[in-house]
């Protein structure tokens, strides 16, 4: 496991998109099957799904970028105001003077960054992402061929098994893995949309600027277990702090906590079911390690990857596979 982690970390620009392509192929396999069932050739069905996903990605990226660029000055001004408010609170309390000075120096250094606008930093992020192009192309190829030939390749692999018992074990593992992964991402998408739209709507009602950006950040954060809620919630609270002070910030903090608690306790068990039967601490550790190894893709895929690995181990143990080997 350590060796695999080191290899992935060293080659994450290529391996991470390949893994993402494989995961997405499994998630969108029902769409290709549906199109094939309607008489479309398998290759054309896979290409249609690929193009549809590409169009969706471009639209989401364009909408997100447009929202951030259009509201860059407003976001920067409010975040800058929030920083100034925090400095003022520290100066008016009994906090050690040296600490106040350190905070002042840090926030002063951060001022030019904020005043520079979010748009320029967003562009720099996009610029650095071009190193990802090679891996993205390979990931797209993996996605297409797994959609097109994945089931047939798996069936051929099963035929090479030594006996009927082994084929049955591998077939059950494959079916269970695919089902759980598809269920997980459907549930995670629904939760991310509910989370982002609820917090974004609250921002609109409360008159907080950049409500669209807040909604987008929280939708994207919804795909990252636990950590995403902190990132999206922190952004919303900072915007509220800059717009209306501590009172509005506390209201937004309360709304964010309530929304996430409701999602985790009411919607998550129904939407995710048994597709991610892991302890929250294990999910948090896996997500953090995945981010260290493979960046954003690792943050998103780490938890389901660990769940799949543990699920395969449990299935093999129940069937006596380890006893036989």
Coordinates of C-alpha atoms in Angstrom, one line a residue, residues 2-216:
X2 CA 2.8 2.4 0.9
X3 CA 4.6 1.6 -2.4
X4 CA 1.4 2.3 -4.4
X5 CA 0.8 5.5 -2.5
X6 CA 4.4 6.7 -3.2
X7 CA 4.0 5.9 -6.9
X8 CA 0.7 7.6 -7.2
X9 CA 2.0 10.7 -5.4
X10 CA 5.1 10.9 -7.7
X11 CA 3.0 10.5 -10.9
X12 CA -0.3 12.0 -9.7
X13 CA -0.7 14.3 -12.7
X14 CA -1.1 11.2 -14.9
X15 CA -2.3 8.4 -12.5
X16 CA -5.0 10.6 -10.8
X17 CA -6.9 11.3 -14.0
X18 CA -6.6 7.7 -15.1
X19 CA -8.2 6.6 -11.8
X20 CA -10.8 9.3 -12.1
X21 CA -11.6 8.1 -15.7
X22 CA -12.1 4.6 -14.4
X23 CA -14.4 5.7 -11.6
X24 CA -16.4 7.9 -13.8
X25 CA -16.8 5.1 -16.4
X26 CA -18.3 2.9 -13.7
X27 CA -20.6 5.8 -12.5
X28 CA -21.9 6.5 -16.0
X29 CA -22.1 2.9 -17.2
X30 CA -25.9 2.9 -16.7
X31 CA -26.2 5.8 -19.1
X32 CA -24.3 3.9 -21.8
X33 CA -26.3 0.8 -21.1
X34 CA -29.6 2.8 -21.5
X35 CA -28.5 4.2 -24.8
X36 CA -27.4 0.8 -26.1
X37 CA -30.7 -0.6 -25.0
X38 CA -32.4 2.0 -27.2
X39 CA -30.6 0.6 -30.3
X40 CA -27.5 2.8 -30.3
X41 CA -24.3 1.0 -31.1
X42 CA -22.1 0.6 -28.0
X43 CA -19.3 2.7 -29.4
X44 CA -21.7 5.6 -30.3
X45 CA -23.4 5.3 -26.9
X46 CA -20.0 5.6 -25.1
X47 CA -19.1 8.6 -27.3
X48 CA -22.5 10.3 -26.6
X49 CA -22.0 9.9 -22.9
X50 CA -18.4 11.2 -23.1
X51 CA -19.5 14.3 -25.2
X52 CA -22.4 15.0 -22.9
X53 CA -20.1 14.9 -19.8
X54 CA -17.6 17.1 -21.6
X55 CA -20.3 19.7 -22.4
X56 CA -21.5 19.6 -18.8
X57 CA -18.0 20.1 -17.5
X58 CA -17.4 23.1 -19.9
X59 CA -20.7 24.7 -18.9
X60 CA -20.0 24.3 -15.2
X61 CA -16.5 25.6 -15.5
X62 CA -17.6 28.6 -17.5
X63 CA -20.4 29.4 -15.1
X64 CA -18.1 29.1 -12.1
X65 CA -15.4 31.2 -13.7
X66 CA -17.9 33.8 -14.9
X67 CA -19.3 34.1 -11.4
X68 CA -15.9 34.5 -9.8
X69 CA -14.7 37.0 -12.3
X70 CA -17.8 39.1 -12.3
X71 CA -17.8 39.2 -8.5
X72 CA -14.1 39.3 -7.9
X73 CA -13.9 42.9 -6.7
X74 CA -16.9 42.4 -4.4
X75 CA -15.5 39.2 -2.9
X76 CA -12.1 40.7 -2.4
X77 CA -13.5 43.9 -0.7
X78 CA -15.7 41.8 1.7
X79 CA -12.9 39.4 2.6
X80 CA -10.6 42.4 3.2
X81 CA -13.2 44.0 5.4
X82 CA -13.5 40.7 7.3
X83 CA -9.8 40.6 7.9
X84 CA -9.9 44.2 9.2
X85 CA -12.8 43.3 11.6
X86 CA -10.9 40.4 13.0
X87 CA -7.8 42.6 13.6
X88 CA -10.1 45.1 15.4
X89 CA -11.6 42.5 17.7
X90 CA -8.2 41.2 18.7
X91 CA -6.9 44.7 19.4
X92 CA -10.0 45.4 21.6
X93 CA -9.5 42.3 23.7
X94 CA -7.0 41.3 26.4
X95 CA -5.1 39.2 23.9
X96 CA -1.4 39.4 24.2
X97 CA 0.0 42.4 22.3
X98 CA 2.7 40.3 20.6
X99 CA 0.0 38.1 19.1
X100 CA -2.0 41.0 17.9
X101 CA 1.1 42.4 16.2
X102 CA 1.7 39.0 14.5
X103 CA -1.9 38.9 13.3
X104 CA -1.6 42.5 12.0
X105 CA 1.6 41.7 10.1
X106 CA 0.1 38.5 8.6
X107 CA -3.1 40.2 7.5
X108 CA -1.2 43.2 6.1
X109 CA 0.8 40.8 4.0
X110 CA -2.5 39.2 2.9
X111 CA -4.0 42.5 1.9
X112 CA -2.4 42.8 -1.5
X113 CA -3.4 39.3 -2.2
X114 CA -7.1 40.1 -1.5
X115 CA -7.0 43.4 -3.2
X116 CA -5.5 41.8 -6.3
X117 CA -8.8 40.2 -6.8
X118 CA -10.0 36.6 -7.0
X119 CA -10.0 36.6 -10.8
X120 CA -6.2 36.9 -11.2
X121 CA -5.7 34.0 -8.8
X122 CA -8.4 31.9 -10.5
X123 CA -6.5 32.4 -13.8
X124 CA -3.3 31.3 -12.2
X125 CA -5.0 28.2 -10.9
X126 CA -6.2 27.5 -14.5
X127 CA -2.7 28.1 -15.8
X128 CA -1.1 25.6 -13.4
X129 CA -3.8 23.1 -14.5
X130 CA -2.4 22.8 -18.0
X131 CA 0.2 20.4 -16.6
X132 CA -2.8 18.2 -16.1
X133 CA -3.6 18.0 -19.8
X134 CA -1.7 14.9 -20.6
X135 CA -3.3 13.0 -17.8
X136 CA -6.7 14.3 -18.6
X137 CA -6.4 13.1 -22.2
X138 CA -5.4 9.6 -21.0
X139 CA -8.2 9.7 -18.4
X140 CA -10.7 10.5 -21.2
X141 CA -9.4 7.6 -23.3
X142 CA -9.7 5.2 -20.3
X143 CA -13.2 6.6 -19.7
X144 CA -14.3 6.0 -23.3
X145 CA -12.9 2.5 -23.6
X146 CA -14.2 1.3 -20.3
X147 CA -17.7 2.6 -21.2
X148 CA -17.4 0.9 -24.6
X149 CA -15.8 -2.4 -23.7
X150 CA -15.7 -2.5 -19.9
X151 CA -18.4 -5.2 -19.4
X152 CA -17.0 -7.3 -22.2
X153 CA -13.5 -7.1 -20.9
X154 CA -14.7 -8.1 -17.4
X155 CA -16.6 -11.0 -18.8
X156 CA -13.5 -12.2 -20.7
X157 CA -11.4 -11.9 -17.5
X158 CA -14.0 -14.0 -15.6
X159 CA -13.8 -16.7 -18.2
X160 CA -10.1 -17.1 -17.4
X161 CA -10.8 -18.0 -13.8
X162 CA -9.7 -21.5 -12.7
X163 CA -13.2 -22.8 -11.7
X164 CA -16.8 -21.9 -11.4
X165 CA -16.5 -21.0 -7.7
X166 CA -13.8 -18.4 -8.4
X167 CA -15.8 -16.9 -11.2
X168 CA -18.8 -16.6 -8.9
X169 CA -16.7 -14.8 -6.3
X170 CA -15.2 -12.4 -8.7
X171 CA -18.5 -11.7 -10.4
X172 CA -20.2 -10.9 -7.0
X173 CA -17.3 -8.6 -6.1
X174 CA -17.5 -6.8 -9.4
X175 CA -21.3 -6.4 -9.3
X176 CA -21.2 -5.2 -5.6
X177 CA -18.4 -2.7 -6.3
X178 CA -20.1 -1.2 -9.3
X179 CA -23.4 -1.0 -7.5
X180 CA -22.0 0.6 -4.4
X181 CA -19.8 3.1 -6.4
X182 CA -22.8 4.2 -8.5
X183 CA -25.0 4.5 -5.5
X184 CA -22.3 6.5 -3.6
X185 CA -21.8 9.1 -6.4
X186 CA -25.6 9.5 -7.0
X187 CA -26.1 10.1 -3.3
X188 CA -23.1 12.4 -3.1
X189 CA -24.3 14.5 -6.0
X190 CA -27.7 14.9 -4.5
X191 CA -26.3 15.9 -1.2
X192 CA -23.8 18.4 -2.8
X193 CA -26.7 20.0 -4.8
X194 CA -28.9 20.3 -1.7
X195 CA -26.1 21.7 0.4
X196 CA -24.9 24.3 -2.1
X197 CA -28.4 25.4 -3.1
X198 CA -29.6 25.7 0.5
X199 CA -26.6 27.8 1.6
X200 CA -26.7 29.8 -1.6
X201 CA -30.4 30.6 -1.1
X202 CA -29.7 31.6 2.5
X203 CA -27.1 34.0 1.2
X204 CA -29.5 35.5 -1.2
X205 CA -32.2 35.9 1.5
X206 CA -29.7 37.5 3.9
X207 CA -28.4 39.9 1.2
X208 CA -24.8 38.5 1.2
X209 CA -22.9 39.3 -2.0
X210 CA -21.5 36.6 -4.3
X211 CA -24.3 34.2 -3.4
X212 CA -23.7 32.4 -6.7
X213 CA -20.0 31.8 -5.9
X214 CA -21.0 30.7 -2.4
X215 CA -23.4 28.1 -3.8
X216 CA -20.8 26.8 -6.3

